[in-house]
């Protein structure tokens, strides 16, 4: 599960070569694939997947919504059009900014080797907080920055949402996956039993499974995937322990009401035994609100948890399939830094014994 090779095929034993390759890769993002075809080939492939004209692996089927013209258009909608991107690049040449440097540094941190699979649970402070969008965008980011596959599991009962954001309909329930893994000769190599989204992300819909079955599924995924992201849906007053995660992201809309919901949950969790590694992500749905987030972050300062703001992004806001290269540069920077920070959290976490139940 560990190796000395970067996503671009450069040995990490040569720090200079690794940093140069990572900088080139992150400044010129491509589609969510290991190989890097020409822009035209990548665009055609993305359009084919968005239209549902290709299947995503042996157990992935196109989501029904992907046949809709509007869905196809929104899936290919970039956060910045050509004019805005050119203007930003021109401004950078004269003024300069630190986004490329931050992107490269975060990418290097997110690419650290993982010897034992880690699980990151993403939950929402309220309905419609942006939990699924954050989960999928973060999965796309890990897939772009790492060489290995990323696992995604949905525990939300609204399975259509994550299927739409991934661009496919994962057609295997947790029970089927566990049965197939149990009968497989080598379960740790049985990636094919999961829905293959695009060759870099593998997904499963766990729904509302029992604790024992869910725990087994999560531990099994951790033996297969170095990083597994779990869409836990809406959080409750009980500390989030579904699948015994190594880290938790609490997602809330940027605004006083979103911060209030997050604060209430943190109060409940603290009283009942809050997980060790918790981060809050406030999702900016309105343009130019990110710079006005001081009130919201101050409202959560009492809990000693990191709070960050996912900036407004037209591609993510479109609500269709999430494509890493179509997100704005500042969004990719934020997600890369969040991925690096979350990986630091989950690597520091200690695995609980199998079958252990928190008080």
mmCIF file of C-alpha atoms in Angstrom:
data_model
loop_
_atom_site.group_PDB
_atom_site.id
_atom_site.type_symbol
_atom_site.label_atom_id
_atom_site.label_comp_id
_atom_site.label_asym_id
_atom_site.label_seq_id
_atom_site.Cartn_x
_atom_site.Cartn_y
_atom_site.Cartn_z
ATOM 1 C CA UNK A 1 0.000 0.000 0.000
ATOM 2 C CA UNK A 2 3.029 2.220 0.337
ATOM 3 C CA UNK A 3 5.576 3.049 -2.321
ATOM 4 C CA UNK A 4 8.217 5.577 -3.231
ATOM 5 C CA UNK A 5 6.559 6.801 -6.402
ATOM 6 C CA UNK A 6 4.659 10.048 -6.784
ATOM 7 C CA UNK A 7 1.366 10.371 -8.718
ATOM 8 C CA UNK A 8 3.387 11.566 -11.689
ATOM 9 C CA UNK A 9 5.682 8.551 -11.608
ATOM 10 C CA UNK A 10 8.676 10.398 -10.090
ATOM 11 C CA UNK A 11 10.573 8.715 -7.278
ATOM 12 C CA UNK A 12 10.171 10.499 -3.935
ATOM 13 C CA UNK A 13 13.777 9.581 -3.152
ATOM 14 C CA UNK A 14 14.717 12.534 -5.338
ATOM 15 C CA UNK A 15 13.089 15.490 -3.478
ATOM 16 C CA UNK A 16 13.851 17.983 -6.221
ATOM 17 C CA UNK A 17 12.304 15.891 -8.964
ATOM 18 C CA UNK A 18 9.278 15.118 -6.788
ATOM 19 C CA UNK A 19 8.606 18.772 -5.996
ATOM 20 C CA UNK A 20 9.000 19.834 -9.635
ATOM 21 C CA UNK A 21 6.642 17.104 -10.825
ATOM 22 C CA UNK A 22 4.044 17.900 -8.167
ATOM 23 C CA UNK A 23 4.177 21.618 -8.975
ATOM 24 C CA UNK A 24 3.649 20.905 -12.681
ATOM 25 C CA UNK A 25 0.810 18.480 -11.958
ATOM 26 C CA UNK A 26 -1.048 20.787 -9.578
ATOM 27 C CA UNK A 27 -0.668 23.930 -11.655
ATOM 28 C CA UNK A 28 -1.997 22.077 -14.704
ATOM 29 C CA UNK A 29 -4.805 19.914 -13.315
ATOM 30 C CA UNK A 30 -6.228 17.217 -15.519
ATOM 31 C CA UNK A 31 -9.107 14.790 -15.250
ATOM 32 C CA UNK A 32 -9.404 12.291 -12.434
ATOM 33 C CA UNK A 33 -7.205 9.618 -14.032
ATOM 34 C CA UNK A 34 -3.715 8.249 -13.465
ATOM 35 C CA UNK A 35 -2.704 8.919 -17.048
ATOM 36 C CA UNK A 36 -2.629 12.436 -18.420
ATOM 37 C CA UNK A 37 -4.057 12.555 -21.971
ATOM 38 C CA UNK A 38 -4.301 15.660 -24.075
ATOM 39 C CA UNK A 39 -6.886 18.248 -23.134
ATOM 40 C CA UNK A 40 -9.093 17.262 -26.068
ATOM 41 C CA UNK A 41 -8.975 13.582 -25.109
ATOM 42 C CA UNK A 42 -9.659 14.419 -21.476
ATOM 43 C CA UNK A 43 -12.562 16.676 -22.433
ATOM 44 C CA UNK A 44 -14.084 13.980 -24.644
ATOM 45 C CA UNK A 45 -13.725 11.416 -21.871
ATOM 46 C CA UNK A 46 -15.350 13.721 -19.317
ATOM 47 C CA UNK A 47 -18.215 14.423 -21.702
ATOM 48 C CA UNK A 48 -18.687 10.727 -22.361
ATOM 49 C CA UNK A 49 -18.895 9.983 -18.654
ATOM 50 C CA UNK A 50 -21.207 12.925 -18.023
ATOM 51 C CA UNK A 51 -23.604 11.733 -20.699
ATOM 52 C CA UNK A 52 -23.606 8.222 -19.296
ATOM 53 C CA UNK A 53 -22.351 6.836 -22.605
ATOM 54 C CA UNK A 54 -19.656 4.798 -20.842
ATOM 55 C CA UNK A 55 -19.907 2.493 -17.870
ATOM 56 C CA UNK A 56 -17.740 3.069 -14.825
ATOM 57 C CA UNK A 57 -16.286 -0.370 -14.222
ATOM 58 C CA UNK A 58 -17.758 -3.805 -13.830
ATOM 59 C CA UNK A 59 -20.178 -2.796 -11.101
ATOM 60 C CA UNK A 60 -20.773 0.878 -11.898
ATOM 61 C CA UNK A 61 -23.759 1.948 -13.978
ATOM 62 C CA UNK A 62 -24.566 5.428 -15.282
ATOM 63 C CA UNK A 63 -26.837 7.412 -13.016
ATOM 64 C CA UNK A 64 -30.247 7.933 -14.696
ATOM 65 C CA UNK A 65 -29.960 11.684 -14.290
ATOM 66 C CA UNK A 66 -26.817 11.759 -16.436
ATOM 67 C CA UNK A 67 -28.918 11.359 -19.573
ATOM 68 C CA UNK A 68 -30.507 14.760 -18.964
ATOM 69 C CA UNK A 69 -29.144 17.588 -21.093
ATOM 70 C CA UNK A 70 -29.006 20.016 -18.159
ATOM 71 C CA UNK A 71 -27.039 17.536 -16.045
ATOM 72 C CA UNK A 72 -24.525 17.078 -18.855
ATOM 73 C CA UNK A 73 -24.112 20.828 -19.209
ATOM 74 C CA UNK A 74 -23.696 21.418 -15.475
ATOM 75 C CA UNK A 75 -21.196 18.560 -15.160
ATOM 76 C CA UNK A 76 -18.933 20.297 -17.673
ATOM 77 C CA UNK A 77 -19.409 23.785 -16.249
ATOM 78 C CA UNK A 78 -16.049 25.166 -15.074
ATOM 79 C CA UNK A 79 -15.820 27.377 -12.015
ATOM 80 C CA UNK A 80 -13.999 29.950 -14.153
ATOM 81 C CA UNK A 81 -14.545 30.536 -17.854
ATOM 82 C CA UNK A 82 -11.623 31.038 -20.186
ATOM 83 C CA UNK A 83 -11.687 34.819 -19.879
ATOM 84 C CA UNK A 84 -11.641 34.850 -16.089
ATOM 85 C CA UNK A 85 -8.908 32.233 -15.958
ATOM 86 C CA UNK A 86 -6.758 34.185 -18.427
ATOM 87 C CA UNK A 87 -7.313 37.379 -16.422
ATOM 88 C CA UNK A 88 -6.296 35.611 -13.211
ATOM 89 C CA UNK A 89 -3.147 34.203 -14.813
ATOM 90 C CA UNK A 90 -2.245 37.615 -16.241
ATOM 91 C CA UNK A 91 -2.749 39.254 -12.864
ATOM 92 C CA UNK A 92 -0.554 36.635 -11.232
ATOM 93 C CA UNK A 93 2.254 37.422 -13.667
ATOM 94 C CA UNK A 94 2.276 41.073 -12.563
ATOM 95 C CA UNK A 95 1.160 40.852 -8.936
ATOM 96 C CA UNK A 96 1.961 37.263 -8.014
ATOM 97 C CA UNK A 97 0.242 35.056 -5.450
ATOM 98 C CA UNK A 98 1.087 32.085 -3.300
ATOM 99 C CA UNK A 99 -1.606 29.679 -4.550
ATOM 100 C CA UNK A 100 0.742 27.503 -6.657
ATOM 101 C CA UNK A 101 3.198 27.194 -3.765
ATOM 102 C CA UNK A 102 0.455 26.326 -1.286
ATOM 103 C CA UNK A 103 -1.012 23.818 -3.721
ATOM 104 C CA UNK A 104 2.315 22.060 -4.190
ATOM 105 C CA UNK A 105 3.068 21.952 -0.462
ATOM 106 C CA UNK A 106 -0.375 20.605 0.400
ATOM 107 C CA UNK A 107 -0.144 18.070 -2.420
ATOM 108 C CA UNK A 108 3.112 16.729 -1.051
ATOM 109 C CA UNK A 109 1.587 16.370 2.423
ATOM 110 C CA UNK A 110 -1.540 14.665 1.080
ATOM 111 C CA UNK A 111 0.624 12.156 -0.791
ATOM 112 C CA UNK A 112 2.282 10.790 2.359
ATOM 113 C CA UNK A 113 2.352 6.983 2.524
ATOM 114 C CA UNK A 114 -0.385 5.255 4.526
ATOM 115 C CA UNK A 115 0.517 1.836 5.885
ATOM 116 C CA UNK A 116 -2.854 1.145 7.537
ATOM 117 C CA UNK A 117 -6.088 2.335 5.926
ATOM 118 C CA UNK A 118 -7.624 5.453 7.452
ATOM 119 C CA UNK A 119 -11.316 6.427 7.581
ATOM 120 C CA UNK A 120 -12.597 10.009 7.490
ATOM 121 C CA UNK A 121 -16.271 10.553 8.341
ATOM 122 C CA UNK A 122 -18.025 13.608 6.865
ATOM 123 C CA UNK A 123 -21.286 14.668 8.531
ATOM 124 C CA UNK A 124 -23.562 17.682 8.161
ATOM 125 C CA UNK A 125 -24.629 20.026 10.931
ATOM 126 C CA UNK A 126 -28.012 20.301 9.227
ATOM 127 C CA UNK A 127 -29.813 19.046 6.139
ATOM 128 C CA UNK A 128 -28.445 20.412 2.881
ATOM 129 C CA UNK A 129 -25.210 21.537 4.496
ATOM 130 C CA UNK A 130 -23.081 20.354 1.584
ATOM 131 C CA UNK A 131 -21.904 17.090 3.141
ATOM 132 C CA UNK A 132 -22.057 15.008 -0.032
ATOM 133 C CA UNK A 133 -20.454 17.724 -2.151
ATOM 134 C CA UNK A 134 -17.604 18.065 0.346
ATOM 135 C CA UNK A 135 -17.142 14.287 0.520
ATOM 136 C CA UNK A 136 -16.961 13.830 -3.247
ATOM 137 C CA UNK A 137 -14.806 16.931 -3.826
ATOM 138 C CA UNK A 138 -12.366 15.722 -1.178
ATOM 139 C CA UNK A 139 -12.335 12.233 -2.698
ATOM 140 C CA UNK A 140 -11.548 13.743 -6.101
ATOM 141 C CA UNK A 141 -8.744 15.743 -4.495
ATOM 142 C CA UNK A 142 -7.181 12.717 -2.802
ATOM 143 C CA UNK A 143 -7.429 10.828 -6.103
ATOM 144 C CA UNK A 144 -5.659 13.667 -7.923
ATOM 145 C CA UNK A 145 -2.880 13.951 -5.341
ATOM 146 C CA UNK A 146 -2.277 10.285 -4.562
ATOM 147 C CA UNK A 147 -1.318 7.331 -6.712
ATOM 148 C CA UNK A 148 -3.597 4.820 -4.968
ATOM 149 C CA UNK A 149 -7.359 4.385 -5.089
ATOM 150 C CA UNK A 150 -9.720 6.250 -2.790
ATOM 151 C CA UNK A 151 -12.715 4.539 -1.197
ATOM 152 C CA UNK A 152 -16.071 6.300 -0.782
ATOM 153 C CA UNK A 153 -18.941 4.933 1.300
ATOM 154 C CA UNK A 154 -22.347 6.576 1.638
ATOM 155 C CA UNK A 155 -24.282 6.040 4.861
ATOM 156 C CA UNK A 156 -26.926 8.581 3.882
ATOM 157 C CA UNK A 157 -30.384 7.284 3.001
ATOM 158 C CA UNK A 158 -30.520 9.717 0.058
ATOM 159 C CA UNK A 159 -28.429 7.559 -2.263
ATOM 160 C CA UNK A 160 -29.321 9.567 -5.357
ATOM 161 C CA UNK A 161 -27.358 12.580 -4.176
ATOM 162 C CA UNK A 162 -23.935 10.968 -3.968
ATOM 163 C CA UNK A 163 -24.576 8.970 -7.146
ATOM 164 C CA UNK A 164 -25.273 12.195 -9.008
ATOM 165 C CA UNK A 165 -22.157 13.890 -7.624
ATOM 166 C CA UNK A 166 -20.021 10.884 -8.570
ATOM 167 C CA UNK A 167 -21.675 10.609 -11.976
ATOM 168 C CA UNK A 168 -22.706 6.970 -11.562
ATOM 169 C CA UNK A 169 -25.121 4.889 -9.533
ATOM 170 C CA UNK A 170 -23.137 2.545 -7.254
ATOM 171 C CA UNK A 171 -25.133 -0.656 -7.600
ATOM 172 C CA UNK A 172 -23.763 -2.711 -4.720
ATOM 173 C CA UNK A 173 -25.162 -2.539 -1.207
ATOM 174 C CA UNK A 174 -22.923 -3.255 1.768
ATOM 175 C CA UNK A 175 -24.396 -6.747 2.206
ATOM 176 C CA UNK A 176 -23.492 -7.707 -1.367
ATOM 177 C CA UNK A 177 -19.987 -6.304 -1.005
ATOM 178 C CA UNK A 178 -19.338 -8.184 2.226
ATOM 179 C CA UNK A 179 -20.671 -11.418 0.750
ATOM 180 C CA UNK A 180 -18.470 -11.062 -2.325
ATOM 181 C CA UNK A 181 -15.418 -10.191 -0.238
ATOM 182 C CA UNK A 182 -16.017 -13.163 2.061
ATOM 183 C CA UNK A 183 -16.129 -15.551 -0.883
ATOM 184 C CA UNK A 184 -13.133 -13.976 -2.632
ATOM 185 C CA UNK A 185 -9.822 -15.803 -2.509
ATOM 186 C CA UNK A 186 -7.916 -12.618 -1.697
ATOM 187 C CA UNK A 187 -10.264 -9.988 -0.185
ATOM 188 C CA UNK A 188 -7.573 -7.313 0.042
ATOM 189 C CA UNK A 189 -7.193 -7.366 -3.746
ATOM 190 C CA UNK A 190 -10.938 -7.534 -4.478
ATOM 191 C CA UNK A 191 -11.356 -3.926 -5.549
ATOM 192 C CA UNK A 192 -13.599 -5.079 -8.399
ATOM 193 C CA UNK A 193 -16.485 -5.837 -6.022
ATOM 194 C CA UNK A 194 -16.919 -2.099 -5.424
ATOM 195 C CA UNK A 195 -18.531 0.307 -7.874
ATOM 196 C CA UNK A 196 -15.658 1.719 -9.925
ATOM 197 C CA UNK A 197 -16.430 5.387 -10.486
ATOM 198 C CA UNK A 198 -13.614 6.258 -12.872
ATOM 199 C CA UNK A 199 -10.595 4.123 -12.139
ATOM 200 C CA UNK A 200 -9.424 6.266 -9.213
ATOM 201 C CA UNK A 201 -12.431 6.256 -6.876
ATOM 202 C CA UNK A 202 -14.334 3.159 -5.725
ATOM 203 C CA UNK A 203 -17.736 3.545 -4.060
ATOM 204 C CA UNK A 204 -20.287 1.572 -2.074
ATOM 205 C CA UNK A 205 -23.719 2.482 -0.704
ATOM 206 C CA UNK A 206 -24.069 1.217 2.852
ATOM 207 C CA UNK A 207 -27.432 2.846 3.573
ATOM 208 C CA UNK A 208 -28.654 2.277 7.122
ATOM 209 C CA UNK A 209 -26.807 -0.941 7.972
ATOM 210 C CA UNK A 210 -26.434 -2.349 11.467
ATOM 211 C CA UNK A 211 -23.435 -1.419 13.598
ATOM 212 C CA UNK A 212 -21.745 -4.820 13.326
ATOM 213 C CA UNK A 213 -22.110 -5.026 9.553
ATOM 214 C CA UNK A 214 -21.051 -1.411 9.074
ATOM 215 C CA UNK A 215 -18.010 -1.865 11.298
ATOM 216 C CA UNK A 216 -16.972 -4.923 9.275
ATOM 217 C CA UNK A 217 -17.445 -3.048 5.997
ATOM 218 C CA UNK A 218 -15.357 -0.084 7.152
ATOM 219 C CA UNK A 219 -12.527 -2.267 8.399
ATOM 220 C CA UNK A 220 -12.608 -4.264 5.176
ATOM 221 C CA UNK A 221 -12.404 -1.078 3.108
ATOM 222 C CA UNK A 222 -9.448 0.072 5.211
ATOM 223 C CA UNK A 223 -7.584 -3.086 4.213
ATOM 224 C CA UNK A 224 -8.169 -2.245 0.545
ATOM 225 C CA UNK A 225 -8.016 1.567 0.376
ATOM 226 C CA UNK A 226 -5.378 3.743 2.104
ATOM 227 C CA UNK A 227 -7.996 6.492 2.506
ATOM 228 C CA UNK A 228 -11.760 5.943 2.804
ATOM 229 C CA UNK A 229 -14.178 8.878 2.892
ATOM 230 C CA UNK A 230 -17.561 8.207 4.484
ATOM 231 C CA UNK A 231 -20.589 10.382 3.714
ATOM 232 C CA UNK A 232 -22.452 10.116 7.015
ATOM 233 C CA UNK A 233 -25.375 12.388 6.146
ATOM 234 C CA UNK A 234 -26.855 14.581 8.843
ATOM 235 C CA UNK A 235 -25.191 14.433 12.253
ATOM 236 C CA UNK A 236 -27.056 13.778 15.501
ATOM 237 C CA UNK A 237 -26.512 14.826 19.095
ATOM 238 C CA UNK A 238 -24.592 11.596 19.683
ATOM 239 C CA UNK A 239 -20.865 11.798 18.900
ATOM 240 C CA UNK A 240 -20.277 10.452 15.364
ATOM 241 C CA UNK A 241 -18.802 6.962 15.607
ATOM 242 C CA UNK A 242 -20.328 5.215 12.587
ATOM 243 C CA UNK A 243 -17.698 2.859 11.237
ATOM 244 C CA UNK A 244 -15.299 3.966 13.996
ATOM 245 C CA UNK A 245 -13.712 6.832 12.022
ATOM 246 C CA UNK A 246 -10.191 8.093 12.606
ATOM 247 C CA UNK A 247 -11.288 11.667 11.949
ATOM 248 C CA UNK A 248 -14.509 13.668 11.551
ATOM 249 C CA UNK A 249 -15.382 16.631 9.329
ATOM 250 C CA UNK A 250 -18.449 18.568 10.462
ATOM 251 C CA UNK A 251 -19.885 20.482 7.496
ATOM 252 C CA UNK A 252 -22.197 23.487 7.879
ATOM 253 C CA UNK A 253 -23.368 26.315 5.595
ATOM 254 C CA UNK A 254 -21.412 29.527 6.005
ATOM 255 C CA UNK A 255 -23.666 31.874 7.961
ATOM 256 C CA UNK A 256 -24.914 32.485 11.478
ATOM 257 C CA UNK A 257 -27.506 29.702 11.306
ATOM 258 C CA UNK A 258 -24.967 27.188 10.025
ATOM 259 C CA UNK A 259 -22.464 28.166 12.702
ATOM 260 C CA UNK A 260 -25.199 27.927 15.340
ATOM 261 C CA UNK A 261 -26.078 24.391 14.230
ATOM 262 C CA UNK A 262 -22.420 23.383 14.320
ATOM 263 C CA UNK A 263 -22.001 24.948 17.753
ATOM 264 C CA UNK A 264 -24.997 23.066 19.164
ATOM 265 C CA UNK A 265 -23.642 19.747 17.901
ATOM 266 C CA UNK A 266 -20.176 20.434 19.276
ATOM 267 C CA UNK A 267 -21.719 21.182 22.665
ATOM 268 C CA UNK A 268 -23.572 17.851 22.640
ATOM 269 C CA UNK A 269 -20.515 15.955 21.448
ATOM 270 C CA UNK A 270 -18.246 17.548 24.039
ATOM 271 C CA UNK A 271 -20.614 16.609 26.859
ATOM 272 C CA UNK A 272 -20.914 13.022 25.596
ATOM 273 C CA UNK A 273 -17.264 12.449 24.704
ATOM 274 C CA UNK A 274 -16.237 14.180 21.492
ATOM 275 C CA UNK A 275 -14.008 12.300 19.027
ATOM 276 C CA UNK A 276 -10.380 13.365 19.237
ATOM 277 C CA UNK A 277 -9.944 14.622 15.681
ATOM 278 C CA UNK A 278 -12.780 16.928 14.579
ATOM 279 C CA UNK A 279 -12.659 19.715 12.014
ATOM 280 C CA UNK A 280 -15.397 22.123 10.946
ATOM 281 C CA UNK A 281 -15.859 23.100 7.306
ATOM 282 C CA UNK A 282 -18.156 26.032 6.529
ATOM 283 C CA UNK A 283 -19.429 25.936 2.941
ATOM 284 C CA UNK A 284 -19.702 29.323 1.221
ATOM 285 C CA UNK A 285 -22.683 29.248 -1.131
ATOM 286 C CA UNK A 286 -22.692 32.945 -1.952
ATOM 287 C CA UNK A 287 -20.087 34.920 -3.843
ATOM 288 C CA UNK A 288 -17.654 36.977 -1.793
ATOM 289 C CA UNK A 289 -18.914 35.683 1.563
ATOM 290 C CA UNK A 290 -15.690 33.874 2.445
ATOM 291 C CA UNK A 291 -13.928 37.058 3.517
ATOM 292 C CA UNK A 292 -16.804 37.856 5.914
ATOM 293 C CA UNK A 293 -16.582 34.590 7.855
ATOM 294 C CA UNK A 294 -14.995 35.998 11.016
ATOM 295 C CA UNK A 295 -18.256 36.028 13.009
ATOM 296 C CA UNK A 296 -18.954 32.398 12.203
ATOM 297 C CA UNK A 297 -15.456 31.202 13.050
ATOM 298 C CA UNK A 298 -15.454 33.208 16.289
ATOM 299 C CA UNK A 299 -18.746 31.555 17.285
ATOM 300 C CA UNK A 300 -16.939 28.195 17.241
ATOM 301 C CA UNK A 301 -13.707 29.334 18.894
ATOM 302 C CA UNK A 302 -14.679 27.942 22.321
ATOM 303 C CA UNK A 303 -14.350 24.326 21.194
ATOM 304 C CA UNK A 304 -10.706 24.347 20.132
ATOM 305 C CA UNK A 305 -11.421 22.751 16.750
ATOM 306 C CA UNK A 306 -9.966 23.904 13.423
ATOM 307 C CA UNK A 307 -12.506 25.852 11.349
ATOM 308 C CA UNK A 308 -12.049 26.538 7.635
ATOM 309 C CA UNK A 309 -14.209 27.893 4.823
ATOM 310 C CA UNK A 310 -14.777 26.094 1.520
ATOM 311 C CA UNK A 311 -14.933 29.029 -0.922
ATOM 312 C CA UNK A 312 -17.806 29.589 -3.303
ATOM 313 C CA UNK A 313 -17.259 27.593 -6.481
ATOM 314 C CA UNK A 314 -19.586 27.721 -9.485
ATOM 315 C CA UNK A 315 -18.697 24.165 -10.531
ATOM 316 C CA UNK A 316 -19.519 22.695 -7.117
ATOM 317 C CA UNK A 317 -22.570 24.913 -6.797
ATOM 318 C CA UNK A 318 -23.954 23.521 -10.088
ATOM 319 C CA UNK A 319 -24.939 20.343 -8.246
ATOM 320 C CA UNK A 320 -23.905 17.843 -10.944
ATOM 321 C CA UNK A 321 -20.878 15.572 -11.324
ATOM 322 C CA UNK A 322 -17.771 16.859 -9.552
ATOM 323 C CA UNK A 323 -14.703 17.102 -11.808
ATOM 324 C CA UNK A 324 -11.454 18.097 -10.116
ATOM 325 C CA UNK A 325 -9.944 20.067 -13.003
ATOM 326 C CA UNK A 326 -13.093 22.199 -13.416
ATOM 327 C CA UNK A 327 -12.987 23.612 -9.897
ATOM 328 C CA UNK A 328 -11.476 27.050 -9.356
ATOM 329 C CA UNK A 329 -7.809 27.206 -8.387
ATOM 330 C CA UNK A 330 -8.522 28.577 -4.918
ATOM 331 C CA UNK A 331 -10.994 25.723 -4.369
ATOM 332 C CA UNK A 332 -8.374 23.164 -5.361
ATOM 333 C CA UNK A 333 -5.919 24.837 -2.995
ATOM 334 C CA UNK A 334 -8.411 24.732 -0.127
ATOM 335 C CA UNK A 335 -9.280 21.079 -0.740
ATOM 336 C CA UNK A 336 -5.613 20.104 -1.042
ATOM 337 C CA UNK A 337 -4.830 21.811 2.268
ATOM 338 C CA UNK A 338 -7.897 20.235 3.876
ATOM 339 C CA UNK A 339 -6.860 16.812 2.567
ATOM 340 C CA UNK A 340 -3.359 17.284 3.970
ATOM 341 C CA UNK A 341 -4.665 18.418 7.371
ATOM 342 C CA UNK A 342 -7.257 15.640 7.553
ATOM 343 C CA UNK A 343 -4.627 13.055 6.633
ATOM 344 C CA UNK A 344 -2.446 14.345 9.463
ATOM 345 C CA UNK A 345 -5.387 13.864 11.835
ATOM 346 C CA UNK A 346 -6.261 10.338 10.777
ATOM 347 C CA UNK A 347 -2.637 9.205 10.727
ATOM 348 C CA UNK A 348 -2.319 10.336 14.344
ATOM 349 C CA UNK A 349 -5.467 8.478 15.424
ATOM 350 C CA UNK A 350 -5.248 5.126 17.188
ATOM 351 C CA UNK A 351 -7.350 2.208 15.982
ATOM 352 C CA UNK A 352 -9.912 0.932 18.461
ATOM 353 C CA UNK A 353 -10.087 -2.840 18.987
ATOM 354 C CA UNK A 354 -12.605 -4.647 16.791
ATOM 355 C CA UNK A 355 -16.007 -4.714 18.416
ATOM 356 C CA UNK A 356 -15.164 -1.881 20.827
ATOM 357 C CA UNK A 357 -18.091 0.389 21.641
ATOM 358 C CA UNK A 358 -17.561 3.892 22.946
ATOM 359 C CA UNK A 359 -19.378 4.667 26.203
#
